[in-house]
Structures are given as C-alpha cells and as structure tokens.
Coordinates of C-alpha atoms in Angstrom, one line a residue:
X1205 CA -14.4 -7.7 -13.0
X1206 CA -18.1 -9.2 -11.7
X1207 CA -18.4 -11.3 -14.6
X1208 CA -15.2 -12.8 -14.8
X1209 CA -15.4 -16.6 -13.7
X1210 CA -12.4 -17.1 -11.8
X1211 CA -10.4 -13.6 -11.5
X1212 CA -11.9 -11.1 -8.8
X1213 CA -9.9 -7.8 -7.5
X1214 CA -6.7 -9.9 -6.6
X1215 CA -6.3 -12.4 -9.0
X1216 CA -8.1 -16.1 -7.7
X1217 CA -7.8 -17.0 -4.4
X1218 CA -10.1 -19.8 -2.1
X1219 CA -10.0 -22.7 0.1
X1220 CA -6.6 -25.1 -0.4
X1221 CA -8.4 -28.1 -1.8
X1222 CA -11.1 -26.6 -3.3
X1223 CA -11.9 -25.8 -6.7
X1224 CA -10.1 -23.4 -8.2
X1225 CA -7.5 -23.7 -5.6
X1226 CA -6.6 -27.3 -6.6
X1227 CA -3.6 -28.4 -7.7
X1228 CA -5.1 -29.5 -11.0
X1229 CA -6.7 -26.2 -11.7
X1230 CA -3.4 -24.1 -11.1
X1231 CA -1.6 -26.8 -13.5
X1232 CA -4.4 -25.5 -16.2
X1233 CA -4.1 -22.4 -15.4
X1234 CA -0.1 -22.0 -15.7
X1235 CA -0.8 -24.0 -19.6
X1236 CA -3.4 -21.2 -19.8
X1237 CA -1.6 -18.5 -19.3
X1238 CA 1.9 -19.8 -21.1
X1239 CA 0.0 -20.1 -24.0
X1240 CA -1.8 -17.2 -23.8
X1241 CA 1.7 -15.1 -23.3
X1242 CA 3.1 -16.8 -25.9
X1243 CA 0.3 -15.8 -28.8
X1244 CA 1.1 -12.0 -27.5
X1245 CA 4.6 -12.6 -27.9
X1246 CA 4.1 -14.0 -31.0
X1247 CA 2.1 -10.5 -32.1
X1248 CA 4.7 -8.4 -31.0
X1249 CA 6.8 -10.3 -33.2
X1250 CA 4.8 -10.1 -35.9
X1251 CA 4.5 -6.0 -35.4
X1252 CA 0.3 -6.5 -34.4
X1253 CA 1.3 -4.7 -30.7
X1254 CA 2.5 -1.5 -31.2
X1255 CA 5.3 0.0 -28.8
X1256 CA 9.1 -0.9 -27.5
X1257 CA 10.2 -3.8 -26.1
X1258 CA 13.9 -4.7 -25.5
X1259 CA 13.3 -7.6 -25.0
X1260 CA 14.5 -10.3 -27.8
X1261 CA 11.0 -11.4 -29.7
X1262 CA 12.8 -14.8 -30.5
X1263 CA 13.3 -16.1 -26.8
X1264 CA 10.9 -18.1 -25.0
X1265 CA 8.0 -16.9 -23.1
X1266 CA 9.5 -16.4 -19.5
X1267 CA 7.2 -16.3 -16.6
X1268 CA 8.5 -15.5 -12.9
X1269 CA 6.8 -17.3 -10.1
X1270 CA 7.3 -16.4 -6.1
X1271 CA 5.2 -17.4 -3.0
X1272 CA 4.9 -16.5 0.4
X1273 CA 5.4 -19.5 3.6
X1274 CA 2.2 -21.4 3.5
X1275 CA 2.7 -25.3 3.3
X1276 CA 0.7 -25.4 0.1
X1277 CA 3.1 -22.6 -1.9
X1278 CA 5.0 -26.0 -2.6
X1279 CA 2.0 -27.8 -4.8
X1280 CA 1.1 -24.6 -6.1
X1281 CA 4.5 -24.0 -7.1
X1282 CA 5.1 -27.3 -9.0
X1283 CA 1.7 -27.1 -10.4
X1284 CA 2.4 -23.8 -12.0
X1285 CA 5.7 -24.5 -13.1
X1286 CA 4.6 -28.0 -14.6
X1287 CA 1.5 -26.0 -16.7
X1288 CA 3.9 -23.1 -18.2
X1289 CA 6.7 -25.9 -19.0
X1290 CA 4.2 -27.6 -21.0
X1291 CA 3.2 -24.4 -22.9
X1292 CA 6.7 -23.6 -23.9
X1293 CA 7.6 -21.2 -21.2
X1294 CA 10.7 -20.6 -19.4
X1295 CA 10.4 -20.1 -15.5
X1296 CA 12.6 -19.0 -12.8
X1297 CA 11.6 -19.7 -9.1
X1298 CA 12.0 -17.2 -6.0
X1299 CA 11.1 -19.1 -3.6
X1300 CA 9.3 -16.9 -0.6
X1301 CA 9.4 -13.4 -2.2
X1302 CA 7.3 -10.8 -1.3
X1303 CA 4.6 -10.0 -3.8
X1304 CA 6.3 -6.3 -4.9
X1305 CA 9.5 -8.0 -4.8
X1306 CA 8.1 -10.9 -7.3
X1307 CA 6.8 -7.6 -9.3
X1308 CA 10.4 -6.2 -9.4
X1309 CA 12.3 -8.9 -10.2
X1310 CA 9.6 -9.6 -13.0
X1311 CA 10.9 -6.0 -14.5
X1312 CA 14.6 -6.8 -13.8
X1313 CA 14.7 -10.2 -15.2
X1314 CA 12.7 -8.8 -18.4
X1315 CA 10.4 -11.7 -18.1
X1316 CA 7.3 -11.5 -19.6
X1317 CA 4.9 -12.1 -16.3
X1318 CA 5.3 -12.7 -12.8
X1319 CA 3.1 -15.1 -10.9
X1320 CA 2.7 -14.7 -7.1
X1321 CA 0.9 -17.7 -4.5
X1322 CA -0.6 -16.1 -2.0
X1323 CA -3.3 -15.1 -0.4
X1324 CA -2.4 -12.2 1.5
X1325 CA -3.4 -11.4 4.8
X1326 CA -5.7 -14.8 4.7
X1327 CA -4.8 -17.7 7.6
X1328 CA -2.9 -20.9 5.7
X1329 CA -6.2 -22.9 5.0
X1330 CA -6.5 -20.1 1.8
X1331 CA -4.3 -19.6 -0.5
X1332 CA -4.5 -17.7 -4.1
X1333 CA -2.5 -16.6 -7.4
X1334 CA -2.1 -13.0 -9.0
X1335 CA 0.0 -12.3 -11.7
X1336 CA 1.9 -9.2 -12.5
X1337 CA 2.7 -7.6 -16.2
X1338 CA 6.5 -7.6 -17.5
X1339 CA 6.0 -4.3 -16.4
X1340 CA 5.6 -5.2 -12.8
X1341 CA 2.0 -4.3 -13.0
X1342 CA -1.3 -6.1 -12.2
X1343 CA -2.7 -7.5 -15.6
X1344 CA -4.5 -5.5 -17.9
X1345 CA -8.6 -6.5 -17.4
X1346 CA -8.3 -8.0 -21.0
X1347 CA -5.7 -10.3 -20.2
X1348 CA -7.3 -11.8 -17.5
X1349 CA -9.7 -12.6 -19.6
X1350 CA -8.4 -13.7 -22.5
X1351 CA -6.4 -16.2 -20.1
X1352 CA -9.9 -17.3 -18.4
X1353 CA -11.0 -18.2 -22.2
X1354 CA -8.0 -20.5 -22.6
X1355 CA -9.2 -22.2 -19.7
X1356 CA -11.6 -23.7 -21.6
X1357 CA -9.7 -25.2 -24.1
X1358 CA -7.9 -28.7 -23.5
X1359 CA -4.8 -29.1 -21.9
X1360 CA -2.0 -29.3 -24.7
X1361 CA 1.5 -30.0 -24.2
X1362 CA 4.0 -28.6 -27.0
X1363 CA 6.7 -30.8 -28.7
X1364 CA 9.4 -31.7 -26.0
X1365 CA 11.9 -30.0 -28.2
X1366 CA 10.1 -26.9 -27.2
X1367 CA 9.4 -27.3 -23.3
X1368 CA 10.2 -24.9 -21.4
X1369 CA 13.1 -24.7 -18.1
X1370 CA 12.7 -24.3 -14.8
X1371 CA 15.4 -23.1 -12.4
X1372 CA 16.0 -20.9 -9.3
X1373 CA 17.1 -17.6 -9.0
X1374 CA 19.7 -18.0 -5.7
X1375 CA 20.0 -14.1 -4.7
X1376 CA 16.5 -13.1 -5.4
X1377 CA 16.4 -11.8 -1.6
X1378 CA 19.6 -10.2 -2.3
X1379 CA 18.7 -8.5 -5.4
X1380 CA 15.6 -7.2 -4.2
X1381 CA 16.5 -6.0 -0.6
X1382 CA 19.3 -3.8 -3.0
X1383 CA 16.3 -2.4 -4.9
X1384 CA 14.5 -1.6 -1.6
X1385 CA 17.4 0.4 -0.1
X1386 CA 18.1 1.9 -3.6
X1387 CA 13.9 3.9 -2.9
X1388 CA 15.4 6.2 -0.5
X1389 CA 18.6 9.1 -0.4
X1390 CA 22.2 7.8 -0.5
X1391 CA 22.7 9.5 2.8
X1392 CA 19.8 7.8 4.2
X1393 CA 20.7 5.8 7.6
X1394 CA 18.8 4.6 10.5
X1395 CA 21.5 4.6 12.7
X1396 CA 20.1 5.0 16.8
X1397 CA 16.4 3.5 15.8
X1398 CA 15.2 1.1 17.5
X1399 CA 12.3 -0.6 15.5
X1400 CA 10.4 -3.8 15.7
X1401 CA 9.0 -5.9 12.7
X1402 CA 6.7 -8.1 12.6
X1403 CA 6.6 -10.3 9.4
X1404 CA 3.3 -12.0 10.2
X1405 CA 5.3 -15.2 9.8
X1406 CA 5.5 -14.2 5.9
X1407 CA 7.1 -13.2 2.8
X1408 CA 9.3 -10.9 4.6
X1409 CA 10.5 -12.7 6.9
X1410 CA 13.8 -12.6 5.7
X1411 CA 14.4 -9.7 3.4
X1412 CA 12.9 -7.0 5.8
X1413 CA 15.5 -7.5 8.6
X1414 CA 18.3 -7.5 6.2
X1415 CA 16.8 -4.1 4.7
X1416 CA 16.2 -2.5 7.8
X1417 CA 19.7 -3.7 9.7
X1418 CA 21.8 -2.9 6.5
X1419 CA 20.2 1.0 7.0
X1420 CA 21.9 0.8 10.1
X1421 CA 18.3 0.1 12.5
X1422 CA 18.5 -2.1 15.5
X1423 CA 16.4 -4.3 14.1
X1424 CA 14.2 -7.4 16.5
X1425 CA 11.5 -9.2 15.3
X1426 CA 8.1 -11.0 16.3
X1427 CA 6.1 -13.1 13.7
X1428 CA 9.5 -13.6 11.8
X1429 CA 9.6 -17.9 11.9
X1430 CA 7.2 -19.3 10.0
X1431 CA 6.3 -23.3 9.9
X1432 CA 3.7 -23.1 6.5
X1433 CA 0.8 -23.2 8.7
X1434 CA 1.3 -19.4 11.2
X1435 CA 1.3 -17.0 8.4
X1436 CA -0.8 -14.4 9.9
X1437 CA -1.6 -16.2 13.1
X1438 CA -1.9 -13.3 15.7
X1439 CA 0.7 -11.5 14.0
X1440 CA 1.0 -9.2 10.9
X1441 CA -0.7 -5.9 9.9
X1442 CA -4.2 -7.6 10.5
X1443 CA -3.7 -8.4 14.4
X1444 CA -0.9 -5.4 15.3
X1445 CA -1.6 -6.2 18.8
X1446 CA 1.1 -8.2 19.6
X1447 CA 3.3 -6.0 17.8
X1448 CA 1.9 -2.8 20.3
X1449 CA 3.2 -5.0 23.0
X1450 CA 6.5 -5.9 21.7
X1451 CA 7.6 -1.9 20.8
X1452 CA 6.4 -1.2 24.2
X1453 CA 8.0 -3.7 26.2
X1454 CA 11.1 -3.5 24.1
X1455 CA 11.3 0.6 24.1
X1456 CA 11.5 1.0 20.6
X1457 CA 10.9 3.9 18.3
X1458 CA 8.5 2.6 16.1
X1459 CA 7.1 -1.3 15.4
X1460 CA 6.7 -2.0 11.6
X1461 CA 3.8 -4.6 11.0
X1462 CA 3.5 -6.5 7.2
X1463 CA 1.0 -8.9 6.0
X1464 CA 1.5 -12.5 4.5
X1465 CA 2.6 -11.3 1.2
X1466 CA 4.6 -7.9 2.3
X1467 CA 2.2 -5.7 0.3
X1468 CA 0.5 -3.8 3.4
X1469 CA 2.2 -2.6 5.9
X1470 CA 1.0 -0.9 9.4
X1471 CA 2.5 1.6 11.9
X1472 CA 3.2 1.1 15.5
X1473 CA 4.1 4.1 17.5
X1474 CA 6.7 4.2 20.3
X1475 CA 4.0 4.3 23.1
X1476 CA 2.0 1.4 20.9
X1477 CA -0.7 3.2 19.3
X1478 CA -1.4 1.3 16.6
X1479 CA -1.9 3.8 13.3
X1480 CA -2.8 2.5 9.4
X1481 CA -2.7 3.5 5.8
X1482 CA -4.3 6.9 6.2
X1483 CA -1.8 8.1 9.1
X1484 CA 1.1 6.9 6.3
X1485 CA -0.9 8.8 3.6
X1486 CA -1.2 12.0 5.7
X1487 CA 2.6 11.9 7.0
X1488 CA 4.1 11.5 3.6
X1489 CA 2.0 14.0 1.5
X1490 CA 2.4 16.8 4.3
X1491 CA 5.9 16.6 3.8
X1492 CA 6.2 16.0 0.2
X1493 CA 3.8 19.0 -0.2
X1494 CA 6.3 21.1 1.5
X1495 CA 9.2 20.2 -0.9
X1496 CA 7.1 20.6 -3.7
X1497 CA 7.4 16.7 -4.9
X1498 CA 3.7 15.8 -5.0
X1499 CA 1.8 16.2 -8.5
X1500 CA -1.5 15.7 -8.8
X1501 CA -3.8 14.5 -5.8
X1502 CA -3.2 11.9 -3.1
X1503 CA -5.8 8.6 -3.9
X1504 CA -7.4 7.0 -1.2
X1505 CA -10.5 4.4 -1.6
X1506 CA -14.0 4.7 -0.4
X1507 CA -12.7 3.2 3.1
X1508 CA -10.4 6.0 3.7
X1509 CA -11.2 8.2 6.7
X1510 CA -13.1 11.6 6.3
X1511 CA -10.5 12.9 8.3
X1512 CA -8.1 12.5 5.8
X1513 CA -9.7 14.0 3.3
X1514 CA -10.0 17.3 5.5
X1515 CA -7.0 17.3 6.7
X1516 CA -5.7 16.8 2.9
X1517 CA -7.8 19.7 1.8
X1518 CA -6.5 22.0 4.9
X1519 CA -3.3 21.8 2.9
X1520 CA -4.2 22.6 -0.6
X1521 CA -4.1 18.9 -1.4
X1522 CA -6.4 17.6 -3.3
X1523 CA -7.8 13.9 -2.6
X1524 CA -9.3 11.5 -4.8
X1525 CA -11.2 8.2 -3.2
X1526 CA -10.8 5.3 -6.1
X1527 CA -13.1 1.6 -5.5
X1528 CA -11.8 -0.4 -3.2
X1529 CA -8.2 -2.7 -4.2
X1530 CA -4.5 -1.1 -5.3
X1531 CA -5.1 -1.6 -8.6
X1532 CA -8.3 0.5 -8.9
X1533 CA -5.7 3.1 -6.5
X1534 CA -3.0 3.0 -9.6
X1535 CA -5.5 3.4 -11.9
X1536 CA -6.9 6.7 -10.6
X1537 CA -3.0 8.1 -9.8
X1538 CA -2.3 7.2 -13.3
X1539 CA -5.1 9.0 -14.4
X1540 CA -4.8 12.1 -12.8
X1541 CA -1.1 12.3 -12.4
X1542 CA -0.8 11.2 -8.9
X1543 CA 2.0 9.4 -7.1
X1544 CA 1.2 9.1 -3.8
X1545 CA -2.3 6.6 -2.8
X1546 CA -3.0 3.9 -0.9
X1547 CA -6.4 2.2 1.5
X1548 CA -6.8 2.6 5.0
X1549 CA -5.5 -1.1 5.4
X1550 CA -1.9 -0.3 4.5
X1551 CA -1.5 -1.0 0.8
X1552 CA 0.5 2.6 -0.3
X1553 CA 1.7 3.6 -3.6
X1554 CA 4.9 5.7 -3.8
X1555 CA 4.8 5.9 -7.9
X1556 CA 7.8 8.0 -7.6
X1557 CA 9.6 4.6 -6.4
X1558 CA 7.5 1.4 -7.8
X1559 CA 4.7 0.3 -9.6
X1560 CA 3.2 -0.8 -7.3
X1561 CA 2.2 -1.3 -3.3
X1562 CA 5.1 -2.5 -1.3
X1563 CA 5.3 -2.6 2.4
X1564 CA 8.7 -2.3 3.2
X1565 CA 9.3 0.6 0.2
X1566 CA 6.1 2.6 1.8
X1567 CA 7.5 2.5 5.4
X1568 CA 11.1 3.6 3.9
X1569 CA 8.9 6.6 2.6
X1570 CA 7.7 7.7 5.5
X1571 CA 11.1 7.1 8.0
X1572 CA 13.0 8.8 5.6
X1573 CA 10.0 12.2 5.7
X1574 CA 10.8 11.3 9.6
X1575 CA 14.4 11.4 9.2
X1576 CA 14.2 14.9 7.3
X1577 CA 12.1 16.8 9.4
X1578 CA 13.1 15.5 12.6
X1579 CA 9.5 14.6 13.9
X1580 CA 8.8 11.7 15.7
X1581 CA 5.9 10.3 13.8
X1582 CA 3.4 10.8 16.5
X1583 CA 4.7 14.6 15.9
X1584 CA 4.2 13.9 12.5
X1585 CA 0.6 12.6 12.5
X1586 CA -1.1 15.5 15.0
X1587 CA -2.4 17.1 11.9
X1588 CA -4.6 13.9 11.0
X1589 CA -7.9 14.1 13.2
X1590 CA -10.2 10.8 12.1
X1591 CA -13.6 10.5 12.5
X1592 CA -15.0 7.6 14.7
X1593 CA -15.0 5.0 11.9
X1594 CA -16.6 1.2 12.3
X1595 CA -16.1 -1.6 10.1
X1596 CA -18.1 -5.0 10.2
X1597 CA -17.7 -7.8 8.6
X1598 CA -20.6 -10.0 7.7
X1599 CA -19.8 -13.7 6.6
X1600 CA -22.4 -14.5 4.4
X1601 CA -22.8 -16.5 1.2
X1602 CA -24.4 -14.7 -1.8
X1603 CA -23.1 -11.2 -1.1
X1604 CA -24.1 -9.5 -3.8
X1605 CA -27.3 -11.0 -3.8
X1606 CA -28.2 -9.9 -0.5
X1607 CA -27.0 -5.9 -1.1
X1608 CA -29.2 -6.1 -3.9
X1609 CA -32.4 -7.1 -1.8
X1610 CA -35.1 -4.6 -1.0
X1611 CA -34.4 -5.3 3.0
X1612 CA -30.6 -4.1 2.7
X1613 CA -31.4 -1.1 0.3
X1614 CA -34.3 0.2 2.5
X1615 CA -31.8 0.1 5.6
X1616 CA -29.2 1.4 3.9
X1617 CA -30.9 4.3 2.4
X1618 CA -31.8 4.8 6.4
X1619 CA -28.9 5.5 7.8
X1620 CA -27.5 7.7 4.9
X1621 CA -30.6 9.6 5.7
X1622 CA -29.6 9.9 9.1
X1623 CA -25.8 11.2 8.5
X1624 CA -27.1 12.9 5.7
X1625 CA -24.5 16.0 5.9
X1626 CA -22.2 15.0 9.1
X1627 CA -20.9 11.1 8.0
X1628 CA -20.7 8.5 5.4
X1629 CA -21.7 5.1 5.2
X1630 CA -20.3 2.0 2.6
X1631 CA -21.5 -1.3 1.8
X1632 CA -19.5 -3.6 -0.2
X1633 CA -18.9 -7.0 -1.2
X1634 CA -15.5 -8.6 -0.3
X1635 CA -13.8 -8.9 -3.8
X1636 CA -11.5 -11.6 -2.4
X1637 CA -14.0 -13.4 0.7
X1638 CA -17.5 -14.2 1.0
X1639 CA -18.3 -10.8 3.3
X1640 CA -19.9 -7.7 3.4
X1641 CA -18.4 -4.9 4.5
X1642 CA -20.5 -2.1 6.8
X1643 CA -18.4 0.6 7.3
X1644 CA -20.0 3.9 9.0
X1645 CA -18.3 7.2 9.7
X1646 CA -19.5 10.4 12.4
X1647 CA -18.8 11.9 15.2
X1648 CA -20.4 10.3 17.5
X1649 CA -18.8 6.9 18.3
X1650 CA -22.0 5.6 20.0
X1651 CA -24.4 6.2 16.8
X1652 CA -21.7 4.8 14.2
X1653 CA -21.8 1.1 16.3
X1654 CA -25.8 1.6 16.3
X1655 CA -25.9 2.2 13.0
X1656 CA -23.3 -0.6 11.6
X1657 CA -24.9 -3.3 14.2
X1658 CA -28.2 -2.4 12.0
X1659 CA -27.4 -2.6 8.8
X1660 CA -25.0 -5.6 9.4
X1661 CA -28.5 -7.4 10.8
X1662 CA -30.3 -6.0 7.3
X1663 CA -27.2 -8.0 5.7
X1664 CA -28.0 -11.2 7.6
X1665 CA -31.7 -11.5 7.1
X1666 CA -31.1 -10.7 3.7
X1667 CA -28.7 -13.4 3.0
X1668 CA -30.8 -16.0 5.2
X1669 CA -34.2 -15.2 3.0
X1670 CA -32.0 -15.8 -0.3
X1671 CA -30.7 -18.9 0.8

C-alpha cells in the first residue's frame, strides 16, 4: 500500500478542492474503474477467472455508489456517476447510505462494485472514496492497482449505444435497516431501553433510529440533522462528550455514538462513561466464549489496549493484534478463522453477521449479549482492566520521512528501553492524514504522558529538519 499513488488504507481521501479530491479527478477515476471492471468481466466471461458467479456475464458492468451528508457528496456523486456512464457501466444511487450499508446493498443488488464518498470521521472540508468488491469487501490490493494504472490512460467515452444508466434505488434505507434487524434473534426486542444516538450528523442519521425504534427502544437523538457542513462537528464517536451529557441528562440506559460514515461506533454507559472498541471486543467474546460460538482468536490492531489482550488470555481466548485499518483486521480473522475483531476506535467485525465493520450491526451484537445475560453493560465490562494508554497526534508533513530519521529512531528506541517488560509503545503514520501517531501504554499514567510528550517532540524536530 506505500507505493500506491493515490490509494492508502481507506481508499483516497483529501482536501475538497484539492487534487485528487477534485471533481475532475473522481470523473477519471469512475472511467477508470468502469473500464477496469469491465475488462474483469469480460475475463470471467471468457472463463480466464476461475470460480462462480450468478451473476449474468452478458449484462453491463453495474457499479453502486452511496455517500454520507457532506455538501460536496453532490459533485462527487455526479462526477462518479458521469465517469462509469462513460465506460459502459450501469449505476444505481443511494443517496446517504452508510458505508456497510453501501457494502450490503452492493451484495444484494449483485452489482459488480460499490463506491462510497466519504471521509469518515473527517470534518466536511475532507472528503474521500473507497470502493467495496461485489462481495461487499474492500478491493483486493491488485485491483487497486490495476485501477491506478488506468488512470493514466486518456479519458475514453464508449459508443452512446453502449453508455451506461443511472437511477436511484428509493428504499435503499428500507432494505438495509431490514438487513440490520435480520443480524440478531427473531425474539430479539428492546422493549423498556432507553438509548441515545448520536449520528455525528451522518450516514445514519436516518436508518439508525428506524432500526433501533422498530426493535422496540425509546429511541432520542443528538447529532441526527445534518446541513452538509456539521458531519462530525462535536458530535459522533470522535467527540462522545456531548453524547455522555445527553444519556445523563436524559437517564437513559446506554448512548450509542457513530461516525460520519456509520462504520465505528462507540459506547456510552448509563452514568456517561464513555467506553470504545476494546470494551465491545471484550463484552462480546466473553459471552460468545461461553456459548461456544467463537472460533479462532479475537483480532485487535497494534492500538488495542494490553488490557485486552490479558483479559482475553484470562479466558482461554486467544488474541491476535493485525496493522492498523479493518481491512488488515479481516485479513488476519480470515486467516486464522476468526470472526470477531475490531481497533480501539470502534470499527468491529462480527463475520458471523457481515463482511465487514458496521456500526449499528456491532452495537446489535453486543445489546443482544446484554439482553441474554442480563448484565448491564458496565456489569458486563468489569472483567476488562486497561492500562493507562496515551495517544498523540502530531500534524506534520512528511511522516514517514521523519519516523525514518536518526532523531525519532534514537528516541523511540528510548522509551521502549524504558517499558522494556511493563508497557508498549507505537509510532505510526496516519494512512488516511498527514500525522503521526504516539501511542504509549504502562501503569503509571504520569510516565506514559512524559514519555508520549517526548517522542511526539522527537517527531516535530524531525519533521522541521526535513523540511
């Protein structure tokens, strides 16, 4: 993934207006990628790609495209939709979809990709697109690339007997609120909870309420009216504060908290202790370890707590940490026969369920483990005991550059000398932002700030001297 141009571990994402989020990129890019669908299709046809598909080989390519509520989804969206036209390919429009929903109605439709405008968890000024397999899976590496190569070539517009369509699909929110309900028990209800969501002003804004009411919740909502230009303003599983305050001051059971896009999800206890992916992680394998419904080992990422992991082990579960990003998550359940992974920030896997993460399908997980045993979830999570954990994050341009410099690698080999035995230190680049992450684990809160504070500084003067 380092040497690809334009892809990095979420598909392409930047600055509205700037290149390659510019409306005449994307329009290259949807060409790119029609075309580049429709020379695999024509393999398949031709027998070259071994494997099913029922799918007819003598349709058109059809590519499924959703976004989530910021003002520049609508040029994104045309852009896209004008660039696959003019390759050949069919398209059917969602309108704001969660990304997992865009990924299951990619499946259920039997197209041949899905396309997703978003940027996640990213204020409006950003914005990004990732695409999904007919399988409702991130892209294969090799795609990615093979679709970065077409880039290159000029822009080509088949005959206009063979342009594609364009239309809307009217009860996408419909047919995928039905496929979220249809991840937990028939017998499932949430009748007498009280819960909060918070939609970060998002994707979700409209299909979460209508899952969670339609269980039979008492649903309210903060962060659920968004304007193009409030996605994740002070709302959302990034800032759960406001959230804390509404389960409080409402006297609700829990408070449910999604990003932008509706792939992370965070969880807000009655008394608004704000918990995230490991707590989830924890909750839902203790109890699927005690019905005997978790093969293979529970995947977490280099982020997620130590305590996890111990508390894991204390149960004869074992634990895998994968790079950071779901995909490198799947990859590593798939691997080893896992179903159950996710990152500290609230991306989780339930493979049982989906293909991939999906915010309102993970918290269904873990109410319906609530529902089973009876536990209130802070009864739930009292196993889970985290180490003091600190995460900073340095802006800087030239990330990689600077963790490669002498001044960063001296520091850093520091401090693992100093937690040697007793905590853990990582130091990343942002796959989707110009940042390095410090994170530092121990026990002792005091040392773990010392310790970040330094090698964040080793991070800055590195960054200023390659400048």
């Amino acid at each position: 993934m380092s040497e690809r141009k334009y892809f990095g571990t979420d598909g392409i994402r930047g600055h509205v207006g700037s290149y390659p989020i510019s409306a005449d990129f994307i329009l290259r890019l949807g060409r790119a990628a029609g075309a580049v669908l429709a020379r695999r299709r024509a393999a398949d046809r031709r027998g070259a790609c071994a494997g099913p598909d029922r799918r007819d080989p003598n349709r058109k390519v059809l590519v499924v495209i959703g976004k989530d509520t910021r003002v520049s989804g609508y040029m994104f969206e045309a852009a896209l939709e004008a660039g696959l036209v003019a390759s050949g390919a069919d398209v059917r429009l969602l309108g704001p979809m969660p990304t997992p929903g865009v990924a299951y109605l990619t499946r259920s439709l039997r197209a041949d990709a899905g396309i997703v405008i978003s940027a996640s968890h990213n204020p409006h000024q950003d914005n990004g697109i990732k695409f999904f397999s007919g399988q409702g899976e991130k892209l294969d590496d090799s795609l990615e690339a093979e679709i970065e190569a077409e880039l290159e070539a000029d822009f080509a517009t088949v005959a206009s007997e063979a342009l594609g369509k364009a239309r809307r699909v009217d009860d996408a929110v419909t047919k995928y609120a039905e496929f979220c309900k249809s991840t937990v028990a028939d017998e499932f209800s949430l009748r007498g909870m009280r819960l909060v969501l918070d939609c970060a002003h998002g994707a979700t804004y409209q299909v979460a309420p209508k899952v969670f009411t339609e269980l039979g919740a008492e649903v309210s909502t903060i962060g659920a009216e968004p304007d193009g230009l409030n996605i994740n303003r002070g709302v959302g599983s990034t800032a759960p504060e406001a959230l804390a305050r509404a389960v409080v001051e409402r006297g609700a059971d829990l408070g449910i908290a999604f990003d932008g896009d509706g792939d992370r999800v965070r969880i807000v206890d009655a008394d608004g202790s704000v918990t995230d992916g490991d707590d989830m992680l924890y909750v839902i394998a203790r109890h699927w370890k005690r019905k005997a419904s978790l093969p293979g080992p529970v995947v977490g990422t280099l982020m997620s707590n130590y305590g996890l992991q111990r508390a894991l082990k204390a149960m004869d579960i074992p634990f895998v940490r994968a790079n950071v990003g779901d995909r490198y998550v799947l990859q590593q359940l798939k691997e080893h026969g896992g179903i159950l992974g996710g990152e500290t920030s609230g991306h989780v896997l339930c493979l049982d369920r989906f293909t991939t993460g999906d915010g309102i399908v993970a918290a269904l997980a873990l109410l319906e483990c609530l529902a089973e045993t009876g536990e209130t979830f802070g009864e739930a999570r009292a196993g889970l005991v985290k180490l003091p954990q600190t995460m900073l994050n340095v802006r800087v341009q030239g990330a990689k550059a600077a963790l490669g410099s002498d001044t960063v690698k001296q520091a850093l080999a520091e401090v693992e000398a100093v937690l040697e035995g007793r905590g853990r230190v990582v130091l990343r680049a942002s796959g989707t932002e110009p940042l390095v992450r410090v994170t530092i684990e121990a026990a002792d809160a005091a040392e773990v700030e010392r310790l970040a504070g330094q090698l964040a500084e080793a991070v800055k003067s590195a960054a200023q001297a390659t400048a």
